[in-house]
PDB file of C-alpha atoms in Angstrom:
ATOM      1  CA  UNK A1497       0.000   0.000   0.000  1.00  0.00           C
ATOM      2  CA  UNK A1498       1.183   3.391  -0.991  1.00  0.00           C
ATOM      3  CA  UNK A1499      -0.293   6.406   0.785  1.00  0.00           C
ATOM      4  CA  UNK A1500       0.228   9.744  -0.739  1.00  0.00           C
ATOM      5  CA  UNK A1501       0.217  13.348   0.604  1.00  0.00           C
ATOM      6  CA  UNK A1502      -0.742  16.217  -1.199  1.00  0.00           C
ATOM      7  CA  UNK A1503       0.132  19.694  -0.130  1.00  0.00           C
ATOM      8  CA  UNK A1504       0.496  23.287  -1.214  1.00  0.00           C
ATOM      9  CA  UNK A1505      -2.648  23.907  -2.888  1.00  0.00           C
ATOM     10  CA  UNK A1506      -4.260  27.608  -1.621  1.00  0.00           C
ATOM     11  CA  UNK A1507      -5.844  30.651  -3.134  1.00  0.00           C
ATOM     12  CA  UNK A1508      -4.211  32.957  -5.525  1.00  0.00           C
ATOM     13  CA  UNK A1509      -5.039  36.026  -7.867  1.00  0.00           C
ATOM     14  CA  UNK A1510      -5.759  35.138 -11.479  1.00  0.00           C
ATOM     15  CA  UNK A1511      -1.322  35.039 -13.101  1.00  0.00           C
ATOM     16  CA  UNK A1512      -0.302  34.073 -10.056  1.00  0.00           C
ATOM     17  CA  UNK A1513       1.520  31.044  -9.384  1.00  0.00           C
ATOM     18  CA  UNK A1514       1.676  27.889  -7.000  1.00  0.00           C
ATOM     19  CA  UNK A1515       3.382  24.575  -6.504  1.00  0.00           C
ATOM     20  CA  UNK A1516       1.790  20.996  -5.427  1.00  0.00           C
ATOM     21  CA  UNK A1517       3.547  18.532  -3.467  1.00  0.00           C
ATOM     22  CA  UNK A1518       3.484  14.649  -3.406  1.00  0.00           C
ATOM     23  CA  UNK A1519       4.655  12.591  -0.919  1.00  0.00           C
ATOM     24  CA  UNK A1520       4.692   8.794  -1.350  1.00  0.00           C
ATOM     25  CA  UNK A1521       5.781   6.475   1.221  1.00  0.00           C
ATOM     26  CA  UNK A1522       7.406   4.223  -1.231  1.00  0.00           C
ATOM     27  CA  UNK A1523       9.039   4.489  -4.430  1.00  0.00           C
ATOM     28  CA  UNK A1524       6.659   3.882  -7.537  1.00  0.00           C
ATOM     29  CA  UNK A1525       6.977   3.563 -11.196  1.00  0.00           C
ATOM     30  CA  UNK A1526       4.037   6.371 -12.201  1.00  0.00           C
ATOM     31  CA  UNK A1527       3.084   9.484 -10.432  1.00  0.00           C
ATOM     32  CA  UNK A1528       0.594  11.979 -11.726  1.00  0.00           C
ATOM     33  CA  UNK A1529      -2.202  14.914 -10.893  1.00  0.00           C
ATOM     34  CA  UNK A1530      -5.852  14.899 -11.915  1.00  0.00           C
ATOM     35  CA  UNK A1531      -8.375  17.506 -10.946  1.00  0.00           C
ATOM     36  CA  UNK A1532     -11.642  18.060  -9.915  1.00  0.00           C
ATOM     37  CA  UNK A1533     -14.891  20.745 -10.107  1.00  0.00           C
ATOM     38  CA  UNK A1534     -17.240  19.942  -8.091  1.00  0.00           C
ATOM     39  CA  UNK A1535     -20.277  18.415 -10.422  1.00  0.00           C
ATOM     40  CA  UNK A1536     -18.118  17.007 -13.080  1.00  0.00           C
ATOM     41  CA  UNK A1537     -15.699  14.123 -14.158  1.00  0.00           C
ATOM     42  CA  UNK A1538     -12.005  13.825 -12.953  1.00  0.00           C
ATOM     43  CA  UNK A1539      -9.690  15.305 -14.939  1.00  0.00           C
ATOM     44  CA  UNK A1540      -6.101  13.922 -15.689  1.00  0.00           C
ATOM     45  CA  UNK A1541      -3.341  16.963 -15.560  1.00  0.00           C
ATOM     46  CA  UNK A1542       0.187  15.565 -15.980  1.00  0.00           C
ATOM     47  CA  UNK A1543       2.208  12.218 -15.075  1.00  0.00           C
ATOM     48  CA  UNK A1544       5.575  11.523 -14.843  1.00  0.00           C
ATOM     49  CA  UNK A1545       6.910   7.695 -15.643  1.00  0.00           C
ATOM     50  CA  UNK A1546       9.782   7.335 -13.414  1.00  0.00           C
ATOM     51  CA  UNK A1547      12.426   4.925 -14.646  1.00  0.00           C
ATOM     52  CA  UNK A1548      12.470   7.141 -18.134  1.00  0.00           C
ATOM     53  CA  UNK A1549      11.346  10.607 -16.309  1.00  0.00           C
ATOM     54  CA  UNK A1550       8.989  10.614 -19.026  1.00  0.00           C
ATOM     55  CA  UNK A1551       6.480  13.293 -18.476  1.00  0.00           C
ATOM     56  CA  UNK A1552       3.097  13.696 -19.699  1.00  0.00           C
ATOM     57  CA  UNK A1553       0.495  16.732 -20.232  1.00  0.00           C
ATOM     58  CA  UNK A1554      -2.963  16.141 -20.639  1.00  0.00           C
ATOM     59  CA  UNK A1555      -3.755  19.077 -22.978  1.00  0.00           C
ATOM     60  CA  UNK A1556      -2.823  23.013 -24.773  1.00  0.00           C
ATOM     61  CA  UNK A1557      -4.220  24.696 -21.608  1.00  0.00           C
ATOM     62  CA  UNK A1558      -1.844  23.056 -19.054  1.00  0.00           C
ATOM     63  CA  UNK A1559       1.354  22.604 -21.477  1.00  0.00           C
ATOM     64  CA  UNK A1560       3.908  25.281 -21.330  1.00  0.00           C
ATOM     65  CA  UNK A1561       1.918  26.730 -17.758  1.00  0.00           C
ATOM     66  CA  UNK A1562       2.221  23.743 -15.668  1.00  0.00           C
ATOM     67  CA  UNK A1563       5.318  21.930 -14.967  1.00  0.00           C
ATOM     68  CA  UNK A1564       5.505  18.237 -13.364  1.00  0.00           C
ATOM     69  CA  UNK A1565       8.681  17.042 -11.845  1.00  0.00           C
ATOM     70  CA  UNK A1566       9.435  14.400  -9.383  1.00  0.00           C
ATOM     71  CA  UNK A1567      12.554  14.288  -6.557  1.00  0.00           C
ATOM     72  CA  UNK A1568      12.700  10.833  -5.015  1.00  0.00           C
ATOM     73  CA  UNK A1569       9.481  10.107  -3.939  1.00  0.00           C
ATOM     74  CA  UNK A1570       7.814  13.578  -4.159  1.00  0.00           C
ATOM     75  CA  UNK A1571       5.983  14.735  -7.340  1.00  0.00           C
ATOM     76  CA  UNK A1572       5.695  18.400  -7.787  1.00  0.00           C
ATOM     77  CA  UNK A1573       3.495  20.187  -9.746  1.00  0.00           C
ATOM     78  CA  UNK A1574       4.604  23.524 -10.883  1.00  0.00           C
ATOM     79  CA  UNK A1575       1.665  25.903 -11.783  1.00  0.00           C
ATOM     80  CA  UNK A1576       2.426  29.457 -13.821  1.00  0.00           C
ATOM     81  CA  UNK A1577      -0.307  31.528 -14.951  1.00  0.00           C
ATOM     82  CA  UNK A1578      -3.022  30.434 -13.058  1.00  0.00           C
ATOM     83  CA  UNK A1579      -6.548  31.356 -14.153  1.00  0.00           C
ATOM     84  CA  UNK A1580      -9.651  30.763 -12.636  1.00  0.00           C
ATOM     85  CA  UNK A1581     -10.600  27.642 -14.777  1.00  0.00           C
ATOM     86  CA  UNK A1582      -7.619  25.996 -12.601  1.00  0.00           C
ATOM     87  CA  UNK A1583      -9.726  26.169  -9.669  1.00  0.00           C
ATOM     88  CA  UNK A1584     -10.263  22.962  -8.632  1.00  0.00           C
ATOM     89  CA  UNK A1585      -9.111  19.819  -5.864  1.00  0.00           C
ATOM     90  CA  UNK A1586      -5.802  18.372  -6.833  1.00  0.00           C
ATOM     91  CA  UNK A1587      -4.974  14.996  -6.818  1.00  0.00           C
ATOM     92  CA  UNK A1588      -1.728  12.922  -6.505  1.00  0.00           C
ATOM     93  CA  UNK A1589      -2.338   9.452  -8.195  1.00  0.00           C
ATOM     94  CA  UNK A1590       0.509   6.677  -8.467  1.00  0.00           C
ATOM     95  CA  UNK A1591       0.926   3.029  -9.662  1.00  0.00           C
ATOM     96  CA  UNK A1592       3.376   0.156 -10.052  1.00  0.00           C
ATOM     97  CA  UNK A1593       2.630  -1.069 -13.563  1.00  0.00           C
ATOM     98  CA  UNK A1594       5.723  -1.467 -15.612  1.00  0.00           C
ATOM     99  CA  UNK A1595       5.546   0.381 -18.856  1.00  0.00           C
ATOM    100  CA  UNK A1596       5.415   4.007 -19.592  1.00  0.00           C
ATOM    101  CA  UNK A1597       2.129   3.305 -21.342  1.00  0.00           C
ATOM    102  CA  UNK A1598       0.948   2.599 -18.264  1.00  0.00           C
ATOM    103  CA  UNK A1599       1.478   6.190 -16.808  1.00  0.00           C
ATOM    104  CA  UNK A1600      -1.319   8.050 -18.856  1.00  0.00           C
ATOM    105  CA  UNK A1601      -4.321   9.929 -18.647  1.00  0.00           C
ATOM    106  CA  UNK A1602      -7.045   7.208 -17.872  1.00  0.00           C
ATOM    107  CA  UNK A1603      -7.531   7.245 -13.661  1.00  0.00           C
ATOM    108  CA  UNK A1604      -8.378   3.274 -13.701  1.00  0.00           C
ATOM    109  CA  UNK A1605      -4.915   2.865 -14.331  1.00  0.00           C
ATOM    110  CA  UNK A1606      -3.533   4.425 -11.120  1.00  0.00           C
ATOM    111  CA  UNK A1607      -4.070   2.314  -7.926  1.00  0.00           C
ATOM    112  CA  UNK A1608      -2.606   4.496  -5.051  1.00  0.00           C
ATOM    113  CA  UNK A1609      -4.896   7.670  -4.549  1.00  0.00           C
ATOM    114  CA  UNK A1610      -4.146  10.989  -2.128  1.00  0.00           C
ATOM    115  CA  UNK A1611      -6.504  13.163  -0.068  1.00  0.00           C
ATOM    116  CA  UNK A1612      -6.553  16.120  -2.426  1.00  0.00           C
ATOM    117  CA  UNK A1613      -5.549  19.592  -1.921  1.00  0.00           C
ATOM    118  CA  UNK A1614      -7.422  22.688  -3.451  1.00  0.00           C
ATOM    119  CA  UNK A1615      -6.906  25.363  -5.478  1.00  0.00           C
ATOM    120  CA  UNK A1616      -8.614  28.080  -5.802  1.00  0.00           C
ATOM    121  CA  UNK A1617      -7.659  30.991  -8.498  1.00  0.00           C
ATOM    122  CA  UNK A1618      -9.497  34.073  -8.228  1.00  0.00           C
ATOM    123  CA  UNK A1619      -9.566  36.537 -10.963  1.00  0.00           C
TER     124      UNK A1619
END
């Protein structure tokens, strides 16, 4: 069992920036982020594959603002240019599956979940 830690999620003026911590109790093979509005689906943000330090964006709105990196066993998530369609809970995911096609978007995928920690952008 891995647990997982989020932290440094607050509230911030629309440009403004903030970083998201991870902290795993054990080393896995996939880390990433999803989000989440209240009322609608999960939404995958970045991963990083480990043994490559492959790293993954989900989309054009995230790539080139957001920044995911990984030190040990803590993923970071480095946020520039925050606007208030960022608002949302953060979560850390991880797994064990060998593979970098196994680090990607689709949440069944990740087994290990954290608490969440929110973000709020105001503008």
């Amino acid at each position: 069992q891995v647990q997982l830690v989020e932290s440094g999620g607050g509230s911030v003026q629309a440009g403004g920036s903030l970083r998201l911590s991870c902290a795993a109790s054990t080393s896995t093979y996939c880390m990433g982020w999803f989000r989440q509005v209240p009322g609608k689906e999960r939404e995958w943000v970045a991963a990083h594959y480990h043994p490559m330090a492959n790293k993954y964006y989900a989309h054009d709105s995230v790539r080139g603002r957001f920044t995911i990196s990984r030190e040990k066993n803590t993923l970071y998530l480095h946020m520039n240019s925050l606007t208030p369609e960022d608002t949302a809970m953060y979560y850390c995911a991880a797994n064990n599956r060998w593979g970098s096609s196994a680090c990607s978007g689709v949440s069944s995928v990740y087994e290990f979940w954290g608490q969440g920690t929110q973000v709020t952008v105001s503008a």
